[in-house]
Amino acid sequence: MIPSASVFRISTSIYRRKLSLLSNVTIGASLALIAVTSPLRASAAPQNEPIRYDAAAHTFRMDAGNVSYVLGVNENGDLQTLYWGKRLGAHDSSPAPRSEGGSGFELAVDTTPHEFVGWGSGLYVVPNLKVTFPDGNRDLVLHYLSHTIHENTLTITLKDIERDVIVDLVYEMDPVTGVLARSARIQNRTKASFTIEEAFAATWNLPGSSDYQLRYLTGRWASEFNLQEQALHPGKIVLESRRGSTGDEVNPWFAIERGVQPDQDTGDVWFGALAWSGSWQINVEQNAANRVRVTGGFTPFDFAYSLKPGQSLETPKFYGGYSNAGIGGASRLLHRFELGSIVPQASDRKIRPILYNSWEATGFDVNESGQEALAEKAASIGVERFVMDDGWFGKRKDDHAGLGDWYVNPQKFPNGLKPLIDKVHTLGMDFGLWVEPEMVNPDSDLYRAHPDWVLKFPGRPRTEGRNQLVLNLARPDVRAYVYGFLDKLLTENDIAFLKWDYNRNWSEPGWPAVPLDQQKGVYVEAVRNLYGILAELRLKHPNVEIESCSGGGARVDLGILRYTDEVWPSDNTDPFDRLRIQDGFSYAYAPGIMMAWVTDSPNWMNNRATSLEYRLLSSMQGGLGIGANLNKWTQEDFTTAKAMIAQYKKLRPTVQNGELYRLISPENGSEYSVTESVSKDGRQAAIFAFLHSSQLRESYPRIYPRGLEEAREYNIRPVVGKLDSSIPQHASGDYWMHHGIEVSLRGDYQGMLFILEKDGSK
Ligand code: GLA
């Protein structure tokens, strides 16, 4: 029986002697000898252990959900991937680890599917780690040293063949979804500092195939989460942010599908997401033999991290998963993982409340009476959380002043926030507030007092974005200030929710206060401090929920999601544009974390006019919010919204936490969009159908739901819109999924919602 923590460690002195042999070919035999002669209790592990070590073959196998991941140490001492994909039979074994390589032009180090490789010997692919030692040596060759297994976590330690550079690779597989978290801890156990120039968390290796399709997400302000699809060919595709934060130009997620599949629910898909909210990079490399490596971590651009003796650097986590149910299955797996294992209080997560936000109604012009009037109207339609947006603090009249001065503006709120918060509570809602903690306007008391608190290069201009500068959160005094004002705000006021905004990217990323060799460490330390502040705040104020916003969706990633309950995907609130943004978003992120507001028509961004019903339907596909100016609503608007919000409340667990099927895509100029959410228990399915514009008498495509139980009876019920009288009121899952449902949407910007429910469902 394997003990809960098994350790296989070769004593350093023996290993050093063995390593000295690495320059000649006998090392393979030496390592094999060590493996065979070591006390390897792990080999007797029962078949149902989540991690199994086979001492004779020197391989590790992880199993969870529908996934197996197998890796091993080859004859050179290199750690290589052996298999990643559909769960293998309990007794299946993988081929033995063996380095691969052909000619003088194709060295083994480049063709062997390394799990984690240093830049050294003759490496041409993206290295996981590249260092410069103080004596000018830049050669790093990492070999297996030891490992430990503790429940779901495997730690494999690598060491350079000569120097005491130690890398712990940590593997943790989610027992439910089989999503594997990988990261690396790089330790300097030498006697002198060295510089890390590149540090990637992990490499995911896929077998050779000439028909891989890559998907990723790109965007810009007001147009986030555009889905890109392209065939992979030999060469390298770089997905990256150099902006100091996650960015909306590319999101740190990818998916690779084998073959062009007939639908969303067929085929092998490997996917990954980087948990980092700073500058990052994911490289997708395909070699001439069509093997694929995906390597992700800190971007090497402008990167240098000095490691003193005894210090270590931890990379972000790079998550990877596999589904054999197509890209649809892959995103459902990722949604389940995010909601079940990433977001705070995952095991006891609250449903997203209906939120009201004042931004589009009042802009910066907030005050006690105006907000109270909106709060009364919001409460009357069933809103549960009232959020006051920008404008409540410092001397904030517009975006030129006030950021950094987090005291309540005495003209707008002469009695502080308490009267408004009390009023909101009396109306049966909780209260939320907008903050942008990492920024400062030059026109602020904070900047006047601490001009050196921002990112800057001495003597150089400071580029402003939205009239603001970025605070250097890597500085301990800035960290203390940011934590301090937020803690005070949350201690002194009954606040249930923070909308945490971040409205520009970095420029002139200098940190002149520390020695030269530490200055580029700002990319790492600022993000660590951000996470640290969020973690401490959550600990001290466990009931406060937080939304990650960055002028829309420029900071959505699995790193920030460990500390935030929801995200704001886009400032673009046009309900038609949103269909596409939400579709792209859903490839990587769960609808349960996606906030969507109903705002005014015509929309401020594109002047498009749509009905309130259409706007509500578009937003009901995630966490529903209202951001309209309720002072302008008619009685009919209030009646419509109240009725639809009441309907939404009945089906929101299905929409937020259920399984999402993208039935008809709004991508590529499609006139249609259909999504289906199936509840966790399979009893309810909510189907949203949208029509952009009727053209040339074309009829609406027939809708084929998915994910229903074939033999069970489901009733159909329209919530918004009418169903044709020819549609039976109840039929089997098979009937709905294979006969399909005809709807007759006509006109422009039309939408409908109907529900399939198992007999006996409420
Ligand atoms: C950003 C956010 C908006 C709003 C404004 C306030 O643009 O994305 O929702 O909060 O800031 O200035």
Short mmCIF file of C-alpha atoms and ligand atoms in Angstrom, two decimals, residues 221 357 359 364 389-391 396 399 434 436 466 499 501-503 549-552 568 570-571 597, ligand 1:
data_model
loop_
_atom_site.label_atom_id
_atom_site.label_comp_id
_atom_site.label_asym_id
_atom_site.label_seq_id
_atom_site.Cartn_x
_atom_site.Cartn_y
_atom_site.Cartn_z
CA TRP A 221 -11.94 47.61 -25.62
CA ASN A 357 -25.26 49.50 -11.49
CA TRP A 359 -22.68 53.86 -14.36
CA PHE A 364 -19.73 60.47 -12.49
CA ASP A 389 -20.16 53.08 -9.69
CA ASP A 390 -17.47 55.71 -10.27
CA GLY A 391 -17.69 59.29 -8.92
CA ARG A 396 -14.00 63.13 -8.79
CA ASP A 399 -11.95 61.05 -15.20
CA TRP A 434 -16.85 50.76 -7.46
CA GLU A 436 -10.01 51.33 -8.91
CA ARG A 466 -7.47 57.90 -19.30
CA LYS A 499 -16.46 46.26 -8.44
CA ASP A 501 -11.71 48.21 -11.88
CA TYR A 502 -8.40 48.68 -13.74
CA ASN A 503 -8.65 51.12 -16.60
CA CYS A 549 -13.39 44.61 -14.25
CA SER A 550 -10.79 46.20 -16.47
CA GLY A 551 -12.58 48.70 -18.68
CA GLY A 552 -14.59 45.59 -19.56
CA TRP A 568 -17.34 42.21 -16.29
CA SER A 570 -17.14 44.24 -21.78
CA ASP A 571 -18.18 47.88 -21.58
CA TRP A 597 -26.44 44.36 -17.86
C1 GLA B 1 -14.72 51.30 -16.65
C2 GLA B 1 -15.74 50.22 -16.39
C3 GLA B 1 -17.13 50.82 -16.47
C4 GLA B 1 -17.25 51.92 -15.45
C5 GLA B 1 -16.18 52.97 -15.68
C6 GLA B 1 -16.18 54.00 -14.58
O1 GLA B 1 -14.78 51.74 -17.95
O2 GLA B 1 -15.59 49.17 -17.28
O3 GLA B 1 -18.10 49.82 -16.23
O4 GLA B 1 -17.14 51.38 -14.16
O5 GLA B 1 -14.89 52.38 -15.74
O6 GLA B 1 -15.22 54.97 -14.76
#
